[in-house]
mmCIF file with all atom_site columns, C-alpha atoms in Angstrom:
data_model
loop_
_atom_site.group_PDB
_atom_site.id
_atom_site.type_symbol
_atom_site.label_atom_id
_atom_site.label_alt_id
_atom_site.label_comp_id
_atom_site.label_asym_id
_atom_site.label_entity_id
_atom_site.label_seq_id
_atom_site.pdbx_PDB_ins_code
_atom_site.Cartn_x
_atom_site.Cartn_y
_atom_site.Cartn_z
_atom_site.occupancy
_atom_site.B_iso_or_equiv
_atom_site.pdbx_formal_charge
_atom_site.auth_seq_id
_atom_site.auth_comp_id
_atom_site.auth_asym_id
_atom_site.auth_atom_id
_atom_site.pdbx_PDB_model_num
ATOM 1   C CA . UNK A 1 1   ? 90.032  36.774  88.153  1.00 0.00 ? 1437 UNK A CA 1
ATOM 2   C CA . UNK A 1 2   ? 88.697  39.800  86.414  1.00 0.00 ? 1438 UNK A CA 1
ATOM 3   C CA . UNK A 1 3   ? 86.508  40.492  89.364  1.00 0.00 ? 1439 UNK A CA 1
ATOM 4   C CA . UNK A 1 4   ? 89.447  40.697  91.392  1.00 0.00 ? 1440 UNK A CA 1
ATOM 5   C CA . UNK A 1 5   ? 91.203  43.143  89.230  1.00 0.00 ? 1441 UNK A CA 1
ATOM 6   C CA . UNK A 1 6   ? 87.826  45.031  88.940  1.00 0.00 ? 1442 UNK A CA 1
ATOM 7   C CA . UNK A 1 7   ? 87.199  45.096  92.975  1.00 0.00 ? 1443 UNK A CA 1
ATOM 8   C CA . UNK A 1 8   ? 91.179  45.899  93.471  1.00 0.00 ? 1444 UNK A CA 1
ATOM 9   C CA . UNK A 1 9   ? 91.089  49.073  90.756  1.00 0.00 ? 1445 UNK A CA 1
ATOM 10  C CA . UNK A 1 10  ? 88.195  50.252  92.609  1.00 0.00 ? 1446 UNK A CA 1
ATOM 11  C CA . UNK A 1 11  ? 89.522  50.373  95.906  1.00 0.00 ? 1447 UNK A CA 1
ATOM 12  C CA . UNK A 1 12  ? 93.063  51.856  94.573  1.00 0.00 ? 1448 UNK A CA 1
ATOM 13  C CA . UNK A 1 13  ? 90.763  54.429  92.938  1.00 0.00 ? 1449 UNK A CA 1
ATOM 14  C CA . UNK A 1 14  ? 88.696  55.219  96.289  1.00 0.00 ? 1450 UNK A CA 1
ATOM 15  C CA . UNK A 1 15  ? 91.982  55.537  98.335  1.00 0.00 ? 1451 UNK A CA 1
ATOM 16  C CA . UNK A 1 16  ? 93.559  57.855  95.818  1.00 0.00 ? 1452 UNK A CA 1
ATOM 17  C CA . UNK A 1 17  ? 90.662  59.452  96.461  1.00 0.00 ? 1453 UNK A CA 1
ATOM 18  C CA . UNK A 1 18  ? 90.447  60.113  100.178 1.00 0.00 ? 1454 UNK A CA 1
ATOM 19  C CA . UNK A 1 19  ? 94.468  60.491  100.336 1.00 0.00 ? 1455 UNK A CA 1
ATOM 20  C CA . UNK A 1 20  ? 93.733  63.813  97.466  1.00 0.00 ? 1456 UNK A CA 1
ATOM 21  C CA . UNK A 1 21  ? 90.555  64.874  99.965  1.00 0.00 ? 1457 UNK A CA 1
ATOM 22  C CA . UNK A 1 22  ? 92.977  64.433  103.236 1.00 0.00 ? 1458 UNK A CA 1
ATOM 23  C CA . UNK A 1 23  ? 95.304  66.948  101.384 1.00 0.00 ? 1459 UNK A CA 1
ATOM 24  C CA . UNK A 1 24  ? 92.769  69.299  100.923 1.00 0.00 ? 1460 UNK A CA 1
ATOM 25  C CA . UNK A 1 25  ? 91.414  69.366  104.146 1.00 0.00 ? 1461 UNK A CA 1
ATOM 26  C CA . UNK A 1 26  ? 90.924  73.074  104.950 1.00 0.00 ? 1462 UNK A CA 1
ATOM 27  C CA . UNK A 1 27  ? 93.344  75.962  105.172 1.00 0.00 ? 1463 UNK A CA 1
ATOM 28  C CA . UNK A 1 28  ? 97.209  75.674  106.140 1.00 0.00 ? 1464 UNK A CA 1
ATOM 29  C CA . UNK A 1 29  ? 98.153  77.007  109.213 1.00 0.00 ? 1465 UNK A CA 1
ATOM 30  C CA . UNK A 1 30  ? 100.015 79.822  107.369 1.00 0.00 ? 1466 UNK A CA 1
ATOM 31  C CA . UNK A 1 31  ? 96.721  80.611  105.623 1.00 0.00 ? 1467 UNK A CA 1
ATOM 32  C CA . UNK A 1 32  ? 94.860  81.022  108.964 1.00 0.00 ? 1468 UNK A CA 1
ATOM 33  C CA . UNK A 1 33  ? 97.365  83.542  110.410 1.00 0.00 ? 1469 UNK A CA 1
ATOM 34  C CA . UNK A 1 34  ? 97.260  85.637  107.428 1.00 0.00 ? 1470 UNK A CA 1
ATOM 35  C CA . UNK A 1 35  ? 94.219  85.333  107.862 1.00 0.00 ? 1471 UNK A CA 1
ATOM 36  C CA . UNK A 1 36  ? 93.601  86.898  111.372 1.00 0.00 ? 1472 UNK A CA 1
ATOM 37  C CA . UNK A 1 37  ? 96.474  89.501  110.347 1.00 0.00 ? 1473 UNK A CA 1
ATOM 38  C CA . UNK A 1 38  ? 93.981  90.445  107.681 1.00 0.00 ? 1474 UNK A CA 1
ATOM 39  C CA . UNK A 1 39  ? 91.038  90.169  109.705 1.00 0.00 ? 1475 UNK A CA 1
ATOM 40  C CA . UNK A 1 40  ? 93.014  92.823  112.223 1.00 0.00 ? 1476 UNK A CA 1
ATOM 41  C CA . UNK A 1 41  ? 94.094  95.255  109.038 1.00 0.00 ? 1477 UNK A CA 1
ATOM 42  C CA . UNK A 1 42  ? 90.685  95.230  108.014 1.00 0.00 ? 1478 UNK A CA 1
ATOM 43  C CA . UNK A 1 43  ? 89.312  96.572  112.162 1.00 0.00 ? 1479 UNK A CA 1
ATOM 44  C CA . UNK A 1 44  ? 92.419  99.509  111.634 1.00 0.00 ? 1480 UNK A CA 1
ATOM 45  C CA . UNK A 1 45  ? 91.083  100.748 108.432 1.00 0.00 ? 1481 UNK A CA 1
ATOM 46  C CA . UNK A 1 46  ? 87.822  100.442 109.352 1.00 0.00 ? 1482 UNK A CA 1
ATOM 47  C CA . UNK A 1 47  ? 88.423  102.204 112.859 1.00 0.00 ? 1483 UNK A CA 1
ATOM 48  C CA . UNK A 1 48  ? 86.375  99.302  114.320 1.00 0.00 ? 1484 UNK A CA 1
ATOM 49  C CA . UNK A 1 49  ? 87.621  98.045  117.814 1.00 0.00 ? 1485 UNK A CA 1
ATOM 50  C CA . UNK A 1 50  ? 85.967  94.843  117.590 1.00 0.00 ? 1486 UNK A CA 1
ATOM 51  C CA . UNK A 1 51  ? 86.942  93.759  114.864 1.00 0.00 ? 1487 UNK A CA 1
ATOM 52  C CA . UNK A 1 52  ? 90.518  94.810  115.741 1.00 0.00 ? 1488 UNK A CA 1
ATOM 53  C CA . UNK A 1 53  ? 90.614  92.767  119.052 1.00 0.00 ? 1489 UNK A CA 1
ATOM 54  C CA . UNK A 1 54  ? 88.855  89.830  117.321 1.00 0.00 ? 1490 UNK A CA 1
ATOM 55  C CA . UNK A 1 55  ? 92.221  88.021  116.361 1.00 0.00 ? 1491 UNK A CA 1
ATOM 56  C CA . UNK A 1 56  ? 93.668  88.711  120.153 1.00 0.00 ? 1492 UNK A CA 1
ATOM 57  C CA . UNK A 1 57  ? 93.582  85.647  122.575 1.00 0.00 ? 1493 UNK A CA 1
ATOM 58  C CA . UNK A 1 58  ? 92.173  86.149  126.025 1.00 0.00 ? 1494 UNK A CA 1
ATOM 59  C CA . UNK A 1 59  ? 96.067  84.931  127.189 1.00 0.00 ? 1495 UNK A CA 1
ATOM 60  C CA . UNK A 1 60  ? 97.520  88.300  125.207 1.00 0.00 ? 1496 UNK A CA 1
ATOM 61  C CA . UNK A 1 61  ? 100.341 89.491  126.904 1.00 0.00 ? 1497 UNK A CA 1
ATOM 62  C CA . UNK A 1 62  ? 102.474 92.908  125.798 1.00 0.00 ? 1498 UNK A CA 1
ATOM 63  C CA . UNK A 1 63  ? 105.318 94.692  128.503 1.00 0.00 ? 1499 UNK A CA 1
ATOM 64  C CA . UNK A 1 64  ? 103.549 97.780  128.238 1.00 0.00 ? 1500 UNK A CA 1
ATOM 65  C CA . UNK A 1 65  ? 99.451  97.289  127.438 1.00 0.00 ? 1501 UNK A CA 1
ATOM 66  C CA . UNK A 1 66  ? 99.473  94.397  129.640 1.00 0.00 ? 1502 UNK A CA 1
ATOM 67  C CA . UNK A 1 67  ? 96.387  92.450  128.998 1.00 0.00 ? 1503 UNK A CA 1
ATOM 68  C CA . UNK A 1 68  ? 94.233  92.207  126.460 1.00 0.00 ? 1504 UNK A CA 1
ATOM 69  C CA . UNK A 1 69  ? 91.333  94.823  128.002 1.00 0.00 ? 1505 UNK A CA 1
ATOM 70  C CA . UNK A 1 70  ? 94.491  97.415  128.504 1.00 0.00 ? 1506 UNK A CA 1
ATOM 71  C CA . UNK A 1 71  ? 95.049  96.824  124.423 1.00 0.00 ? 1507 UNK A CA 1
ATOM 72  C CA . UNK A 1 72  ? 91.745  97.529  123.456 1.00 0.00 ? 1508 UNK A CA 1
ATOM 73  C CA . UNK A 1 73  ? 91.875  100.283 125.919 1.00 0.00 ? 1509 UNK A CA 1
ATOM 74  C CA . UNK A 1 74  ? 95.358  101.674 124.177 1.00 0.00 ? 1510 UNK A CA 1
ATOM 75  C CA . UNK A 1 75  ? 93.397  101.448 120.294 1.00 0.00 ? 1511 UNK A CA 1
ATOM 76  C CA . UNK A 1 76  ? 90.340  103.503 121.831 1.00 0.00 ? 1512 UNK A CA 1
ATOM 77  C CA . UNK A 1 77  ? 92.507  106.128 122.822 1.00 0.00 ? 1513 UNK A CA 1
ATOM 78  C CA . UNK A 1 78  ? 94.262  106.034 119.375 1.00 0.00 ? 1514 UNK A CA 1
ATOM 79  C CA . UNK A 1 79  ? 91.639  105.677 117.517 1.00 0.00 ? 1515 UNK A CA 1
ATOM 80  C CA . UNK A 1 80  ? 89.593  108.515 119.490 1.00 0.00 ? 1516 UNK A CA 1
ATOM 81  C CA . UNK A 1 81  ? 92.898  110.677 118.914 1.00 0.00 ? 1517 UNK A CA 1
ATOM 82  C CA . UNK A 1 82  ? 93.169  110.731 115.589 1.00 0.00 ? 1518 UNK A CA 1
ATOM 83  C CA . UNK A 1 83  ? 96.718  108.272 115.521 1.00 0.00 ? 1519 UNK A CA 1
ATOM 84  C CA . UNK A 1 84  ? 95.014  105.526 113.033 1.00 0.00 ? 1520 UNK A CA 1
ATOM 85  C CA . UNK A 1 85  ? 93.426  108.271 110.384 1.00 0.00 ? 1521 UNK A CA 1
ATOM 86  C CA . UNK A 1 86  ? 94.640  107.367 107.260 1.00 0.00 ? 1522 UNK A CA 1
ATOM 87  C CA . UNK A 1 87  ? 96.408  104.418 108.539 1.00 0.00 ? 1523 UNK A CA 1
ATOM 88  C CA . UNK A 1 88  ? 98.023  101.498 105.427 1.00 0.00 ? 1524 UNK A CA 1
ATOM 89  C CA . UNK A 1 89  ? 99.543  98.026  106.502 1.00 0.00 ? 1525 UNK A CA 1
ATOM 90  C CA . UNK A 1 90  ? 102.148 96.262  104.474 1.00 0.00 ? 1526 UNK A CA 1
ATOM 91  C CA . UNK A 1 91  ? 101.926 92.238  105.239 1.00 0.00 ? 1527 UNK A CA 1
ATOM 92  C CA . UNK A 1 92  ? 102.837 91.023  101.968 1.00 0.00 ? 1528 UNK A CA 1
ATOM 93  C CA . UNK A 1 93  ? 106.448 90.663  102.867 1.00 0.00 ? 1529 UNK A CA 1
ATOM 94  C CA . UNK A 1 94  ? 105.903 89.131  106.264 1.00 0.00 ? 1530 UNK A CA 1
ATOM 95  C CA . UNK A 1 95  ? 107.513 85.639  107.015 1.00 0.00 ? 1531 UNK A CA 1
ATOM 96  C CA . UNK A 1 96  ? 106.238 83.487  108.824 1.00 0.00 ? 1532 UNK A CA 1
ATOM 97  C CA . UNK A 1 97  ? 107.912 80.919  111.258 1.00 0.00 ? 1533 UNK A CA 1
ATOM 98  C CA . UNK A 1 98  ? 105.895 78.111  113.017 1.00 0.00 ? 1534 UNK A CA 1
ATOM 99  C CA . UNK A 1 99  ? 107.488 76.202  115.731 1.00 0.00 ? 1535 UNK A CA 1
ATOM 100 C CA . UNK A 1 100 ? 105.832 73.956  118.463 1.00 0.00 ? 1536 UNK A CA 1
ATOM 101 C CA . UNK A 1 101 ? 102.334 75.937  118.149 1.00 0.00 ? 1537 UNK A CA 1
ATOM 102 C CA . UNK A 1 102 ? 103.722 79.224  118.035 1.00 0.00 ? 1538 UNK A CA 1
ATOM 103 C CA . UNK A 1 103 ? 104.092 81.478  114.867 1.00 0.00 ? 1539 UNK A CA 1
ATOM 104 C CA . UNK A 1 104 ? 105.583 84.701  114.514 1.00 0.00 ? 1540 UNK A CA 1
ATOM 105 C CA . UNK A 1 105 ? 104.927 86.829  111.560 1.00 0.00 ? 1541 UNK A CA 1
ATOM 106 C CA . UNK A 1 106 ? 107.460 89.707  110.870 1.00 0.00 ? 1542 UNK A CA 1
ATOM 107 C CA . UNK A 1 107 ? 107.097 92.020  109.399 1.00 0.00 ? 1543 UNK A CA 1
ATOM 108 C CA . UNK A 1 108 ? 103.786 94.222  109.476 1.00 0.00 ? 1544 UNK A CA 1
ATOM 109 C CA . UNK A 1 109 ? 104.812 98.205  107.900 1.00 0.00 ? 1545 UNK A CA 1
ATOM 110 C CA . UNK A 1 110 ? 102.004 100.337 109.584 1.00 0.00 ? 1546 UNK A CA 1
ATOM 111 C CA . UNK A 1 111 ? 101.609 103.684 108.985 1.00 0.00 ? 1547 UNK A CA 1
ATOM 112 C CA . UNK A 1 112 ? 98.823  106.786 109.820 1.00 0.00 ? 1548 UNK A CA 1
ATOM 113 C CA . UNK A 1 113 ? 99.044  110.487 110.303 1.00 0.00 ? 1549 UNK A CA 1
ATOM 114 C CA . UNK A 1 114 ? 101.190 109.381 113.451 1.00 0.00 ? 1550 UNK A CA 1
ATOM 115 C CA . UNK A 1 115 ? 104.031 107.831 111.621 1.00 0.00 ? 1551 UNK A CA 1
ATOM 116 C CA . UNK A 1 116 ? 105.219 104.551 111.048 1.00 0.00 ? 1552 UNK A CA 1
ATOM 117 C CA . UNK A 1 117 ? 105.845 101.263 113.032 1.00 0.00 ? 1553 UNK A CA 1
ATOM 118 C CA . UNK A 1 118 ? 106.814 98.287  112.033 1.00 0.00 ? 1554 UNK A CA 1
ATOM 119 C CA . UNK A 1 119 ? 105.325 94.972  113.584 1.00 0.00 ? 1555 UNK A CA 1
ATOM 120 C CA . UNK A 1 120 ? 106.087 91.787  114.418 1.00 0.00 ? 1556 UNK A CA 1
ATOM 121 C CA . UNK A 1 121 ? 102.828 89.403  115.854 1.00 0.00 ? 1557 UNK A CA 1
ATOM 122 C CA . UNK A 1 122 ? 103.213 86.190  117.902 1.00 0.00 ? 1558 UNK A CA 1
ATOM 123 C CA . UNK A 1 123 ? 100.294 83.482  117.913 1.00 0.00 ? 1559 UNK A CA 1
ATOM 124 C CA . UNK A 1 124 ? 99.647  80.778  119.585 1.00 0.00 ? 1560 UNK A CA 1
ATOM 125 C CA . UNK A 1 125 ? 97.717  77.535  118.356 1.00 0.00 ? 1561 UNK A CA 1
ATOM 126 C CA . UNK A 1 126 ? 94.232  77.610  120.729 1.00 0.00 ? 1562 UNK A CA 1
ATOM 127 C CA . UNK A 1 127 ? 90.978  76.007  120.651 1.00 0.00 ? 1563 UNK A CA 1
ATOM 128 C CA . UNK A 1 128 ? 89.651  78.526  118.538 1.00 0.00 ? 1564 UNK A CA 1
ATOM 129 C CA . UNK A 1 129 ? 92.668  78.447  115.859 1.00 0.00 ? 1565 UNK A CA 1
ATOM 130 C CA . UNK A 1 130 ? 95.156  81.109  115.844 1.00 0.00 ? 1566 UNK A CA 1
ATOM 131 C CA . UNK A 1 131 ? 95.063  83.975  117.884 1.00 0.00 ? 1567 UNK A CA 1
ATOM 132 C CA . UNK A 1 132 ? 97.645  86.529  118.424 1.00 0.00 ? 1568 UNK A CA 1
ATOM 133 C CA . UNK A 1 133 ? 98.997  85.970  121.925 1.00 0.00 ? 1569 UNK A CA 1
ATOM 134 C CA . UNK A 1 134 ? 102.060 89.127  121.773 1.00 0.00 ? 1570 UNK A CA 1
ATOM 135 C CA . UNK A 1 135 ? 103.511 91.678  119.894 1.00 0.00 ? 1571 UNK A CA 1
ATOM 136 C CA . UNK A 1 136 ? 106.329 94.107  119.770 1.00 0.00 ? 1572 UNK A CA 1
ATOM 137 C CA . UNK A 1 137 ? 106.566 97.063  117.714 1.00 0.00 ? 1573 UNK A CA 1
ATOM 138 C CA . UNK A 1 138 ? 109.848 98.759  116.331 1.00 0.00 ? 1574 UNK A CA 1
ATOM 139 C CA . UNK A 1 139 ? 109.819 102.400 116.189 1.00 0.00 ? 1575 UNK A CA 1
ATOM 140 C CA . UNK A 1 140 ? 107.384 104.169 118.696 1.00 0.00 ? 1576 UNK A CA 1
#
């Protein structure tokens, strides 16, 4: 009978086990898009376009870039003029809302020697993770 009790306390201990390692599993979704805002705050500052497009799905769609190619072309041109010198982002107030694969985070404070904007990011759940599939921006 003590065998038993041995063999049972053993496997109770092993699934306690794997159910604490299943929680642990890797970053929340929340995590990840903070981390691709961060990963897109760190191209600004830097002035780096790759890294700025990095976090942007091949599916990004915005009413007045267009595509992702006419974004990176739009972040050249500011970058090349002088609109991202100096430039700060605020994120630590940003909420984020998941539904159905699709997060929004609001809201991003940006602001350079052009002024200030204020950001709101929409991604989508791919392959790859989360990628930022839209934006709009308040006070351009």
């Amino acid at each position: 009978m003590r065998h038993i009790a041995v063999k049972t306390l053993v496997v109770v201990a092993l699934m306690a086990l794997a159910a604490g390692c299943a929680g642990r599993g890797g970053p929340s979704d929340e995590d990840l898009i903070i981390g691709q805002v961060e990963a897109w705050k760190a191209g600004l500052v830097a002035h780096d376009i790759a890294q700025i497009m990095a976090p942007f799905s091949e599916k990004f769609a915005h009413y007045e870039t267009g595509d992702k190619a006419g974004l990176q072309d739009f972040m050249e041109g500011a970058i090349d003029m002088g609109y991202l010198d100096d430039v700060e982002v605020f994120h630590e107030e940003a909420e984020i809302t998941i539904e159905d694969g699709v997060a929004t985070v609001y809201p991003i404070d940006l602001s350079s020697s052009a002024g200030s904007v204020t950001i709101e990011f929409t991604l989508t759940k791919e392959d790859g993770g989360w990628m930022m599939t839209g934006m709009d921006i308040e006070g351009l």
